[in-house]
Coordinates of N, CA and C and ligand atoms in Angstrom, one line a residue:
M1 N -6.9 -36.7 12.7 CA -6.8 -35.1 12.9 C -6.3 -34.3 11.2
K2 N -5.2 -34.7 10.8 CA -4.5 -34.2 9.7 C -6.0 -34.6 8.6
K3 N -6.6 -35.5 8.4 CA -7.4 -36.3 7.8 C -8.8 -35.2 7.7
N4 N -8.9 -35.2 8.8 CA -10.1 -33.9 9.1 C -10.1 -32.9 8.8
L5 N -9.0 -32.2 9.0 CA -8.8 -30.9 7.9 C -8.7 -31.0 7.2
L6 N -8.0 -31.9 5.9 CA -8.3 -32.1 4.9 C -9.5 -31.7 4.4
S7 N -10.2 -32.8 4.8 CA -11.5 -32.8 4.7 C -12.4 -31.7 4.9
I8 N -12.4 -30.7 5.8 CA -13.1 -29.4 6.3 C -12.6 -28.5 4.8
L9 N -11.2 -28.5 4.8 CA -10.5 -27.9 3.7 C -11.4 -27.7 2.5
S10 N -11.0 -28.9 2.1 CA -11.9 -29.8 0.8 C -13.2 -29.5 0.8
I11 N -14.8 -29.5 1.6 CA -15.5 -28.6 1.8 C -15.7 -27.3 1.6
F12 N -15.1 -26.4 2.5 CA -15.1 -25.0 2.6 C -14.6 -24.7 1.0
S13 N -13.6 -25.5 0.2 CA -13.8 -25.0 -1.1 C -14.5 -25.3 -2.2
I14 N -15.4 -26.6 -2.0 CA -16.7 -26.8 -2.8 C -17.6 -25.5 -2.4
V15 N -17.5 -25.6 -1.0 CA -19.1 -24.6 -0.5 C -18.5 -23.3 -1.2
S16 N -17.4 -22.6 -0.9 CA -16.6 -21.2 -1.8 C -16.9 -21.2 -3.1
S17 N -16.7 -22.1 -3.7 CA -16.8 -22.3 -5.4 C -18.1 -22.4 -5.6
V18 N -19.1 -22.8 -5.2 CA -20.4 -22.9 -5.9 C -21.1 -21.4 -5.2
A19 N -20.6 -20.9 -3.8 CA -20.7 -19.8 -3.5 C -20.5 -18.7 -4.7
Q20 N -19.6 -18.5 -5.4 CA -18.9 -17.9 -6.3 C -19.6 -18.0 -7.5
T21 N -20.1 -19.8 -8.2 CA -20.4 -19.6 -9.0 C -21.7 -18.6 -9.0
N22 N -22.5 -18.9 -8.0 CA -23.6 -18.1 -7.7 C -23.9 -16.8 -7.9
D23 N -23.0 -16.0 -7.0 CA -22.2 -14.6 -7.6 C -22.1 -14.2 -8.7
D24 N -21.5 -14.9 -9.5 CA -21.4 -14.9 -10.8 C -22.5 -14.8 -12.0
A25 N -23.3 -15.9 -11.5 CA -24.3 -16.4 -12.3 C -25.4 -15.1 -13.0
P26 N -25.6 -14.4 -12.1 CA -27.0 -13.2 -12.8 C -25.6 -12.5 -13.6
K27 N -24.8 -12.1 -13.5 CA -23.8 -11.7 -14.3 C -23.8 -12.2 -15.8
L28 N -23.8 -13.4 -15.9 CA -23.7 -14.3 -17.3 C -24.6 -13.3 -18.1
S29 N -25.7 -12.9 -18.0 CA -27.2 -12.6 -18.4 C -27.0 -11.3 -18.7
E30 N -26.4 -10.5 -18.0 CA -26.3 -9.1 -17.9 C -25.9 -8.1 -19.3
V31 N -26.1 -7.9 -19.9 CA -25.9 -6.8 -21.3 C -25.7 -5.4 -21.1
W32 N -24.6 -5.1 -21.0 CA -24.1 -3.3 -20.8 C -24.0 -2.8 -22.4
D33 N -24.0 -3.4 -23.6 CA -23.5 -2.4 -24.6 C -25.2 -2.9 -25.9
P34 N -25.4 -2.1 -26.1 CA -25.3 -0.8 -26.4 C -26.1 -0.1 -25.6
V35 N -25.9 1.1 -25.4 CA -26.5 2.5 -23.9 C -27.4 2.8 -24.5
P36 N -28.9 2.5 -24.0 CA -30.0 3.4 -24.8 C -29.5 5.2 -24.8
A37 N -30.1 6.1 -25.6 CA -29.4 6.7 -25.9 C -30.1 7.8 -24.7
I38 N -30.1 8.9 -24.1 CA -30.9 9.9 -23.2 C -31.6 10.5 -23.9
V39 N -33.1 10.4 -23.9 CA -34.2 11.1 -24.0 C -35.1 11.7 -23.2
K40 N -35.2 13.5 -23.0 CA -35.4 13.7 -21.9 C -37.1 14.1 -22.7
P41 N -37.9 13.1 -21.6 CA -39.3 13.3 -22.0 C -40.2 14.7 -21.7
G42 N -40.6 14.9 -22.4 CA -41.7 16.1 -22.4 C -42.6 16.6 -20.9
K43 N -43.1 17.2 -20.4 CA -43.5 17.4 -19.6 C -44.7 16.3 -19.2
T44 N -45.9 16.1 -19.9 CA -46.5 15.0 -19.9 C -46.2 14.3 -21.2
A45 N -47.0 13.2 -21.3 CA -46.5 12.1 -22.4 C -47.3 12.8 -24.0
Q46 N -47.9 13.8 -23.8 CA -48.3 14.4 -25.0 C -47.2 15.6 -25.4
D47 N -46.5 15.8 -24.6 CA -45.5 17.2 -24.8 C -44.1 16.9 -25.8
A48 N -43.5 17.0 -26.5 CA -42.6 16.4 -27.3 C -41.5 15.9 -26.4
P49 N -41.0 15.2 -26.8 CA -39.7 14.6 -26.1 C -38.7 15.6 -26.8
S50 N -37.1 15.2 -26.2 CA -36.4 16.1 -26.9 C -35.7 15.8 -28.3
D51 N -35.8 14.8 -28.2 CA -35.4 14.4 -29.8 C -36.5 14.4 -30.9
A52 N -37.9 14.9 -30.8 CA -38.7 14.8 -31.5 C -38.7 15.8 -32.7
I53 N -39.1 15.6 -33.7 CA -39.1 16.8 -34.6 C -40.3 17.1 -34.5
V54 N -40.5 18.5 -34.4 CA -41.8 19.2 -34.2 C -42.6 19.3 -35.2
L55 N -43.3 18.9 -36.0 CA -44.2 18.9 -37.2 C -45.2 20.3 -37.3
F56 N -46.1 20.6 -36.4 CA -46.7 21.9 -36.0 C -46.7 22.0 -34.3
S57 N -46.5 22.7 -33.8 CA -46.5 23.7 -32.8 C -47.6 24.6 -32.3
G58 N -48.4 25.3 -33.7 CA -49.3 25.9 -33.5 C -49.6 27.3 -34.3
K59 N -48.3 27.9 -34.6 CA -47.3 28.9 -34.9 C -47.8 28.9 -36.7
D60 N -47.2 28.1 -37.5 CA -47.3 28.0 -38.4 C -47.0 26.7 -39.1
L61 N -47.0 26.7 -40.8 CA -47.5 25.4 -41.6 C -46.0 25.5 -42.1
S62 N -44.8 25.6 -41.7 CA -43.3 25.6 -42.1 C -42.9 24.3 -42.5
A63 N -43.5 23.4 -41.8 CA -43.2 22.3 -42.2 C -43.7 21.8 -43.0
W64 N -44.7 21.7 -43.3 CA -46.1 21.6 -44.7 C -46.2 22.0 -46.0
Q65 N -46.3 21.4 -47.1 CA -46.8 21.9 -48.1 C -47.5 21.6 -48.9
N66 N -48.4 21.6 -49.7 CA -49.5 21.2 -50.8 C -48.9 20.5 -52.0
S67 N -49.5 19.6 -52.8 CA -49.1 18.7 -53.3 C -48.2 19.1 -54.5
D68 N -47.7 20.7 -54.9 CA -47.6 21.1 -56.0 C -45.7 21.8 -54.9
K69 N -45.9 21.1 -54.3 CA -44.8 22.0 -53.3 C -44.9 23.5 -52.8
K70 N -45.8 23.9 -53.1 CA -46.1 25.5 -52.5 C -46.5 25.4 -51.1
P71 N -46.9 26.8 -50.5 CA -47.3 26.9 -49.5 C -48.6 26.3 -49.1
A72 N -48.4 25.5 -47.8 CA -49.9 24.9 -47.5 C -50.8 25.9 -47.3
E73 N -52.1 26.0 -47.5 CA -52.8 27.0 -47.5 C -53.9 26.7 -46.0
W74 N -53.7 25.7 -45.4 CA -54.9 25.7 -44.1 C -54.7 26.7 -43.3
I75 N -56.1 26.9 -42.6 CA -55.7 28.6 -42.0 C -55.2 27.8 -40.3
V76 N -54.3 28.5 -40.3 CA -53.5 28.5 -38.9 C -54.1 29.8 -37.4
G77 N -54.5 29.3 -36.6 CA -54.6 30.6 -35.4 C -54.9 29.5 -34.1
D78 N -54.7 30.2 -33.2 CA -55.2 29.8 -31.9 C -54.5 28.5 -31.2
G79 N -53.6 28.3 -32.0 CA -52.2 27.2 -31.5 C -52.9 26.0 -32.7
E80 N -53.8 26.1 -33.6 CA -54.1 24.9 -33.9 C -54.5 25.1 -36.1
M81 N -54.8 24.0 -36.4 CA -54.5 24.7 -37.8 C -55.7 23.7 -38.3
T82 N -56.6 24.5 -39.3 CA -58.1 23.8 -39.8 C -57.9 23.2 -41.2
V83 N -58.0 22.7 -41.6 CA -58.7 22.3 -42.9 C -59.1 23.3 -43.6
K84 N -58.3 24.3 -44.8 CA -59.0 24.9 -45.4 C -59.8 24.1 -46.9
K85 N -61.3 23.8 -46.8 CA -61.8 23.2 -47.7 C -61.7 23.4 -49.4
G86 N -61.0 22.7 -49.9 CA -60.8 22.7 -51.2 C -59.4 22.8 -51.6
T87 N -58.6 23.2 -50.7 CA -57.3 23.7 -51.2 C -56.1 22.5 -50.8
G88 N -57.1 21.3 -50.5 CA -56.0 19.9 -51.3 C -55.4 19.6 -49.4
M89 N -55.0 18.3 -49.7 CA -53.9 17.6 -48.8 C -53.1 18.4 -49.0
I90 N -52.1 18.2 -47.4 CA -51.0 19.1 -47.2 C -50.0 18.0 -46.6
Y91 N -48.4 18.4 -47.0 CA -47.6 17.0 -47.0 C -46.2 18.0 -46.2
T92 N -45.8 17.1 -45.0 CA -44.7 17.1 -44.6 C -43.5 17.5 -45.5
K93 N -42.8 18.3 -45.5 CA -41.7 18.9 -46.3 C -40.6 17.6 -46.4
Q94 N -40.7 17.1 -45.2 CA -39.6 16.2 -44.5 C -40.1 14.6 -45.0
A95 N -39.5 13.5 -45.2 CA -40.1 12.2 -45.4 C -39.6 11.3 -44.3
F96 N -40.8 10.7 -43.8 CA -40.3 9.7 -42.5 C -40.9 8.3 -43.2
G97 N -40.2 7.5 -42.6 CA -40.3 5.7 -42.3 C -40.9 5.4 -41.2
D98 N -40.1 4.5 -40.5 CA -40.1 3.7 -39.3 C -40.5 5.2 -38.3
C99 N -41.6 5.0 -37.6 CA -41.9 6.4 -36.8 C -42.6 6.5 -35.7
Q100 N -42.6 7.1 -34.6 CA -43.7 7.3 -33.8 C -43.9 8.7 -33.7
L101 N -45.7 8.4 -34.1 CA -45.9 9.6 -34.2 C -46.9 10.3 -33.1
H102 N -47.3 11.7 -32.6 CA -47.9 12.2 -31.7 C -49.0 13.2 -32.6
I103 N -50.4 13.1 -32.8 CA -50.7 14.3 -33.4 C -52.2 14.2 -32.5
E104 N -52.9 15.6 -32.4 CA -54.0 15.6 -32.2 C -55.1 16.4 -32.8
W105 N -56.0 16.0 -32.8 CA -57.2 16.5 -34.0 C -58.5 17.2 -33.4
R106 N -59.5 17.3 -33.9 CA -60.5 17.9 -33.3 C -61.7 18.1 -34.4
A107 N -62.6 17.2 -34.5 CA -63.9 17.2 -35.2 C -64.7 18.4 -35.0
P108 N -65.1 19.4 -35.9 CA -66.0 20.4 -35.5 C -67.4 20.3 -34.4
A109 N -67.4 21.1 -33.6 CA -68.3 21.0 -32.5 C -69.9 21.3 -33.1
E110 N -70.0 22.1 -34.2 CA -71.2 21.9 -34.9 C -71.2 20.7 -35.8
V111 N -72.3 19.9 -35.5 CA -72.5 18.9 -36.1 C -73.0 18.6 -37.4
V112 N -72.3 18.7 -38.5 CA -73.2 18.6 -39.9 C -72.8 17.0 -40.5
G113 N -73.9 16.6 -41.2 CA -73.5 15.2 -42.2 C -73.5 14.3 -40.8
E114 N -73.8 13.0 -41.9 CA -73.3 12.1 -41.3 C -72.6 10.9 -41.6
S115 N -72.4 9.6 -41.0 CA -71.5 8.6 -41.4 C -70.3 9.2 -42.0
Q116 N -69.6 9.1 -43.4 CA -68.5 9.6 -43.9 C -68.0 11.1 -43.7
G117 N -69.7 12.0 -43.8 CA -69.7 13.1 -43.7 C -69.3 14.1 -42.8
R118 N -69.3 13.6 -41.6 CA -69.1 14.3 -40.3 C -67.4 14.2 -39.8
G119 N -66.9 15.6 -39.7 CA -65.5 15.6 -39.2 C -64.5 14.9 -40.0
N120 N -64.3 14.1 -41.2 CA -63.8 13.8 -41.9 C -62.6 14.2 -42.4
S121 N -61.4 13.3 -42.2 CA -60.1 13.7 -42.4 C -59.1 12.8 -42.2
G122 N -57.5 12.5 -42.5 CA -57.2 11.6 -42.1 C -55.5 11.5 -42.3
I123 N -55.1 11.2 -41.7 CA -53.8 10.9 -41.6 C -53.1 10.0 -42.5
F124 N -52.5 10.2 -43.6 CA -51.7 9.1 -44.7 C -49.9 9.2 -44.4
L125 N -49.9 7.9 -43.2 CA -48.2 7.8 -43.5 C -47.8 7.2 -44.7
M126 N -46.6 8.0 -45.0 CA -46.0 7.8 -46.5 C -46.6 8.2 -47.8
G127 N -48.1 9.0 -47.2 CA -49.1 9.9 -48.2 C -49.5 8.8 -48.4
V128 N -49.5 7.5 -48.3 CA -50.7 6.7 -48.8 C -51.4 5.6 -47.8
Y129 N -51.0 5.3 -47.2 CA -51.6 4.7 -45.6 C -52.1 5.4 -44.9
E130 N -53.9 5.3 -44.9 CA -54.5 6.2 -43.9 C -55.2 5.9 -43.1
L131 N -54.6 6.4 -41.7 CA -55.1 6.3 -40.7 C -56.9 7.2 -40.4
Q132 N -57.8 6.7 -40.5 CA -58.6 7.4 -40.7 C -59.2 8.3 -39.3
V133 N -59.5 9.6 -39.3 CA -59.9 10.5 -38.8 C -61.2 11.3 -38.7
L134 N -62.5 10.8 -38.1 CA -63.6 10.9 -38.3 C -64.5 11.1 -37.2
D135 N -65.6 11.8 -36.9 CA -66.3 12.0 -35.6 C -67.4 10.7 -35.5
N136 N -66.9 9.5 -34.8 CA -67.7 8.5 -34.6 C -68.3 8.7 -33.6
F137 N -68.6 9.9 -32.9 CA -69.2 9.9 -31.2 C -70.4 10.0 -32.2
N138 N -71.4 8.8 -31.4 CA -72.6 8.4 -32.0 C -73.1 8.8 -33.2
N139 N -71.9 8.2 -34.2 CA -72.5 8.3 -35.9 C -71.3 7.3 -36.6
R140 N -72.3 6.2 -36.4 CA -72.3 5.0 -37.6 C -72.2 5.2 -38.7
T141 N -71.3 4.6 -38.5 CA -70.7 4.1 -40.6 C -69.7 2.8 -41.0
Y142 N -69.3 2.6 -41.9 CA -68.9 1.0 -42.1 C -67.8 0.9 -41.1
S143 N -67.5 -0.3 -40.2 CA -66.2 -0.4 -39.0 C -65.2 0.2 -39.6
N144 N -64.6 -0.6 -41.1 CA -63.5 -0.5 -41.8 C -63.3 0.9 -42.3
G145 N -64.0 2.1 -41.6 CA -63.8 3.5 -42.2 C -63.8 4.5 -40.9
Q146 N -64.1 3.8 -39.8 CA -64.3 4.5 -38.6 C -63.2 5.5 -38.2
A147 N -62.9 6.4 -37.3 CA -62.0 6.7 -36.6 C -61.5 5.5 -35.9
G148 N -59.9 5.5 -36.2 CA -58.6 4.7 -35.6 C -58.8 3.8 -36.5
S149 N -59.8 3.1 -37.8 CA -59.4 2.3 -38.6 C -58.2 2.9 -40.0
I150 N -57.8 1.9 -40.0 CA -56.9 1.8 -41.4 C -57.7 1.4 -42.6
Y151 N -58.3 3.2 -43.3 CA -59.5 3.0 -44.2 C -59.6 1.9 -44.9
K152 N -60.6 1.2 -45.0 CA -61.0 0.4 -45.9 C -60.1 -1.2 -45.7
Q153 N -59.7 -1.1 -44.4 CA -58.4 -2.4 -44.3 C -59.0 -2.8 -42.8
L154 N -58.3 -2.1 -41.8 CA -58.3 -2.7 -40.4 C -59.7 -1.8 -39.4
I155 N -60.4 -2.9 -38.8 CA -61.2 -2.4 -37.9 C -60.9 -2.1 -36.5
P156 N -60.8 -0.9 -36.2 CA -60.4 -0.5 -35.2 C -60.5 -1.2 -33.8
L157 N -59.9 -1.9 -32.5 CA -60.1 -2.7 -31.5 C -61.6 -2.2 -30.9
A158 N -61.7 -0.6 -30.7 CA -62.4 0.1 -30.1 C -62.9 1.5 -30.8
N159 N -63.9 2.0 -30.3 CA -64.5 3.3 -30.5 C -64.6 4.2 -29.4
A160 N -62.9 4.8 -29.7 CA -62.7 5.7 -28.3 C -62.6 7.2 -28.5
C161 N -63.7 7.5 -29.4 CA -64.6 8.7 -29.8 C -64.5 9.8 -29.1
R162 N -64.0 11.1 -28.7 CA -64.8 11.9 -27.6 C -65.7 12.9 -28.6
E163 N -66.6 13.5 -27.7 CA -67.6 14.3 -28.2 C -67.0 15.0 -29.2
P164 N -67.7 15.2 -30.1 CA -67.7 16.4 -31.6 C -67.1 18.0 -30.8
G165 N -65.8 18.3 -31.2 CA -65.5 19.9 -30.4 C -64.5 19.8 -29.6
E166 N -64.3 18.3 -29.3 CA -63.2 18.0 -27.7 C -61.9 17.1 -28.9
W167 N -60.9 18.1 -28.1 CA -59.8 17.8 -28.4 C -59.4 16.1 -28.6
Q168 N -58.8 15.2 -29.7 CA -58.5 13.5 -29.2 C -57.4 13.7 -29.9
T169 N -56.0 12.3 -29.4 CA -55.1 12.5 -29.4 C -55.1 10.8 -30.5
Y170 N -54.3 10.6 -31.4 CA -53.5 9.6 -31.5 C -52.1 9.1 -31.5
D171 N -51.7 8.2 -30.8 CA -50.1 8.3 -30.8 C -50.0 6.8 -32.0
V172 N -49.1 7.1 -32.6 CA -49.1 6.2 -33.2 C -47.4 5.4 -33.5
I173 N -47.3 4.2 -33.6 CA -46.3 3.7 -34.0 C -46.3 2.6 -35.4
F174 N -45.1 3.5 -36.0 CA -45.4 2.7 -38.0 C -44.2 2.1 -37.9
T175 N -44.5 1.2 -38.9 CA -43.2 0.5 -39.2 C -43.3 0.1 -40.7
A176 N -42.4 0.8 -41.5 CA -42.6 1.4 -43.1 C -42.5 -0.1 -44.1
P177 N -43.1 -0.3 -44.8 CA -43.2 -1.5 -45.4 C -41.8 -1.8 -46.4
R178 N -41.2 -2.9 -46.5 CA -39.7 -2.7 -47.0 C -39.9 -3.9 -48.5
F179 N -39.3 -3.3 -49.2 CA -39.6 -3.5 -51.0 C -38.4 -3.9 -51.7
S180 N -37.7 -4.9 -52.2 CA -36.6 -5.6 -52.8 C -36.7 -4.5 -54.1
D181 N -35.5 -4.5 -55.0 CA -35.0 -3.9 -55.7 C -36.2 -3.6 -57.1
N182 N -36.5 -5.2 -57.5 CA -37.5 -5.2 -58.2 C -39.0 -4.9 -58.0
G183 N -39.5 -4.1 -57.1 CA -40.4 -3.4 -56.4 C -41.1 -4.7 -55.7
R184 N -40.9 -6.0 -55.4 CA -41.5 -7.2 -54.6 C -41.9 -6.7 -53.1
L185 N -43.0 -6.8 -52.7 CA -42.9 -6.7 -50.9 C -41.8 -7.7 -50.4
Q186 N -41.1 -7.1 -49.5 CA -40.1 -8.0 -48.5 C -40.8 -8.1 -47.1
S187 N -41.6 -7.2 -46.8 CA -42.2 -7.0 -45.4 C -43.3 -6.0 -45.2
A188 N -44.5 -6.2 -45.0 CA -45.5 -5.5 -44.8 C -45.4 -4.4 -44.2
A189 N -46.4 -2.9 -44.1 CA -46.3 -2.0 -42.9 C -47.0 -2.6 -41.4
R190 N -47.2 -1.9 -40.6 CA -47.2 -2.3 -39.4 C -47.7 -1.1 -38.6
I191 N -48.9 -1.4 -37.7 CA -49.0 -0.1 -37.4 C -50.0 -0.8 -35.9
T192 N -49.8 0.5 -34.7 CA -50.1 0.3 -33.6 C -50.4 1.8 -33.6
V193 N -51.8 2.2 -33.0 CA -52.3 3.5 -32.8 C -53.6 3.4 -31.7
I194 N -52.8 4.2 -30.6 CA -53.8 4.2 -29.2 C -54.7 5.6 -29.4
H195 N -55.4 5.3 -29.5 CA -56.5 6.8 -29.6 C -57.0 6.9 -28.0
N196 N -56.8 8.5 -28.2 CA -57.5 8.9 -26.7 C -56.8 7.8 -25.5
G197 N -55.5 7.4 -25.3 CA -55.3 6.5 -24.5 C -55.9 5.1 -24.7
V198 N -56.8 4.9 -25.5 CA -57.3 3.4 -25.9 C -56.7 2.6 -27.3
L199 N -56.0 1.5 -26.9 CA -55.7 1.0 -28.0 C -56.8 0.3 -29.0
V200 N -56.2 0.5 -30.1 CA -57.4 0.6 -31.4 C -56.6 -0.2 -32.8
Q201 N -55.0 -0.4 -32.7 CA -54.6 -1.2 -33.4 C -53.5 -1.4 -32.8
N202 N -52.9 -2.8 -32.8 CA -52.3 -3.6 -32.1 C -51.4 -4.4 -33.2
N203 N -50.2 -3.7 -33.2 CA -49.1 -4.0 -34.5 C -49.8 -4.5 -35.5
A204 N -50.9 -4.2 -36.0 CA -51.8 -4.8 -37.2 C -50.8 -4.6 -38.6
T205 N -51.0 -5.4 -39.1 CA -50.5 -5.5 -40.7 C -51.5 -5.1 -41.9
L206 N -50.7 -3.9 -42.3 CA -51.3 -3.4 -43.6 C -51.8 -4.5 -44.8
W207 N -52.8 -3.9 -45.6 CA -52.9 -4.9 -46.9 C -51.9 -4.4 -47.9
G208 N -52.0 -2.9 -48.1 CA -51.2 -2.3 -48.9 C -51.9 -0.7 -48.9
A209 N -51.7 0.3 -49.8 CA -52.0 1.4 -49.9 C -53.4 1.3 -50.2
T210 N -54.0 2.6 -49.4 CA -55.5 2.9 -48.8 C -56.0 3.2 -50.2
E211 N -57.2 2.4 -50.5 CA -58.1 2.3 -51.8 C -59.3 3.1 -51.3
Y212 N -59.9 3.8 -52.2 CA -61.4 3.9 -52.0 C -62.6 2.7 -52.8
I213 N -61.6 2.5 -53.8 CA -62.4 1.3 -54.1 C -61.3 0.3 -54.6
G214 N -61.9 -1.1 -54.5 CA -61.1 -1.9 -54.5 C -60.4 -2.2 -53.7
I215 N -58.9 -3.3 -53.8 CA -58.4 -3.8 -53.1 C -56.9 -3.3 -53.0
P216 N -56.8 -3.4 -51.6 CA -55.4 -2.4 -51.8 C -54.2 -3.0 -51.7
Q217 N -53.4 -2.9 -52.6 CA -52.0 -3.3 -53.3 C -50.8 -2.3 -52.8
Y218 N -49.7 -3.0 -52.6 CA -48.4 -2.8 -52.1 C -48.0 -2.1 -53.8
K219 N -47.2 -0.6 -53.7 CA -46.8 -0.1 -54.7 C -45.2 0.3 -54.2
K220 N -44.5 -0.2 -55.0 CA -43.0 0.0 -54.2 C -42.6 1.6 -54.2
H221 N -42.5 2.2 -52.7 CA -42.1 3.4 -52.6 C -40.7 3.6 -51.9
G222 N -40.0 4.8 -51.5 CA -38.8 5.0 -50.7 C -39.3 4.0 -49.2
L223 N -38.2 4.2 -49.0 CA -38.0 3.9 -47.5 C -38.4 5.0 -46.4
K224 N -38.6 5.9 -46.7 CA -39.0 7.3 -46.4 C -40.2 8.1 -47.4
E225 N -41.3 8.7 -47.2 CA -42.0 9.2 -47.7 C -42.7 10.4 -46.7
P226 N -43.1 11.3 -47.6 CA -44.0 12.5 -46.6 C -45.3 12.1 -46.3
I227 N -45.5 12.5 -44.6 CA -46.7 12.1 -44.0 C -47.9 13.1 -44.5
S228 N -49.0 12.9 -45.2 CA -50.2 13.9 -45.6 C -51.2 14.1 -44.8
L229 N -51.7 15.1 -44.5 CA -53.1 15.0 -43.8 C -54.2 15.5 -45.1
Q230 N -55.3 14.9 -44.8 CA -56.4 14.9 -45.7 C -57.7 16.4 -45.8
D231 N -57.6 16.9 -46.9 CA -58.8 17.6 -46.7 C -59.8 17.2 -47.4
H232 N -60.9 16.6 -46.6 CA -62.3 15.8 -47.2 C -63.2 17.1 -47.2
G233 N -63.3 18.0 -46.9 CA -64.1 19.0 -47.4 C -64.4 19.4 -45.9
N234 N -64.7 18.7 -44.8 CA -64.7 19.3 -43.4 C -63.8 20.0 -42.5
P235 N -64.2 21.0 -41.8 CA -63.0 21.7 -41.4 C -63.0 21.5 -40.0
V236 N -61.9 20.0 -40.1 CA -61.3 19.5 -38.9 C -60.1 19.8 -38.8
S237 N -59.4 20.0 -37.4 CA -58.6 21.1 -36.7 C -57.4 19.7 -36.4
Y238 N -56.5 20.5 -35.9 CA -55.1 19.7 -36.1 C -54.6 20.8 -34.9
R239 N -53.6 20.0 -34.1 CA -52.3 20.5 -33.3 C -51.4 20.2 -32.6
N240 N -50.2 20.1 -32.0 CA -49.2 19.3 -31.3 C -48.8 18.4 -31.6
I241 N -48.3 18.5 -33.2 CA -47.7 17.2 -33.8 C -46.7 16.7 -33.7
W242 N -45.8 15.9 -33.5 CA -44.3 15.5 -33.5 C -44.3 14.3 -33.4
I243 N -43.1 13.8 -34.1 CA -42.8 12.4 -34.9 C -41.4 12.5 -34.2
R244 N -40.9 10.9 -34.0 CA -39.8 10.8 -33.7 C -39.4 9.5 -34.8
E245 N -38.0 9.7 -35.3 CA -37.7 8.5 -36.2 C -37.2 7.5 -35.5
L246 N -37.4 6.1 -35.9 CA -37.1 4.9 -35.2 C -36.2 4.1 -35.9
Ligands
MG301 MG1 -60.5 10.4 -44.3

C-alpha cells in the first residue's frame, strides 16, 4: 500500500513537472524589451502618421529651397506644387538618410511629347539617387528609365502608371549607403518602392549615384543629405509629401 502511494506520488510529480515545463516553454521565447514606440497612424495609409515630418502639405514651400539655398520658386496652388520650368531642382532644407517616404505626383493631363519628354521629373534621394517620375501610361521608353525605375540602373518590376492627369503615389523605403572614413563603400543603398499600391522595387541594391551618361559610381557623402525634386522642364505636380526617419 505504502509502495503504491509512493509510486502514485512519484508519477504525479513527474506529470506536474512536465506540465509546468510545458506551461513555461512558450515564455522562454517571449521578448518584452524594447517596447516599440506608439505611432498614431494617419486617417488612411496615405495620410501622415504622428511621427512623420511633413515636407509639403499643400500650403507652401517652406521645407524646400533651390540649389543656392534661396527660396524655391515652383508654383504652389490648390494644395499642390508644380515644376516651374527653368527654376531648377528644389531641395529639402532638412537632410535625410534611412527613411520611409510618401509622395504623390501627377503628370500633366495634356499629353505633350513622348518617351523621356512626357511628364518627366524625379525624386533624388540624398540628392543623387533618382527614383524616376515619368508618364509611362501608353508611353514606351527605355525600361531602366521608366516610372518606378532607379534611373538607368534598376528596371521596375511592373508598370503601374495611372492615366496622365491622375494623382499617383510612391511609397519608398530607403536605406542609405555607408562609407568608411577613407571614402570606400561599406554597404550599398537599398530601396523598396510601391507605386500606386504595386511593388516596383523590392529591397533592390543601387549601383551608385544616378548618371545620365556612363556607369553609376558611389561617391562618399554624409549619412544624411537633402532630398531633391527634378525640374525636367515638364509641369509635373506634387502633393502630400511626408517622411519618417528610420
Ligand atoms: Mg527624371
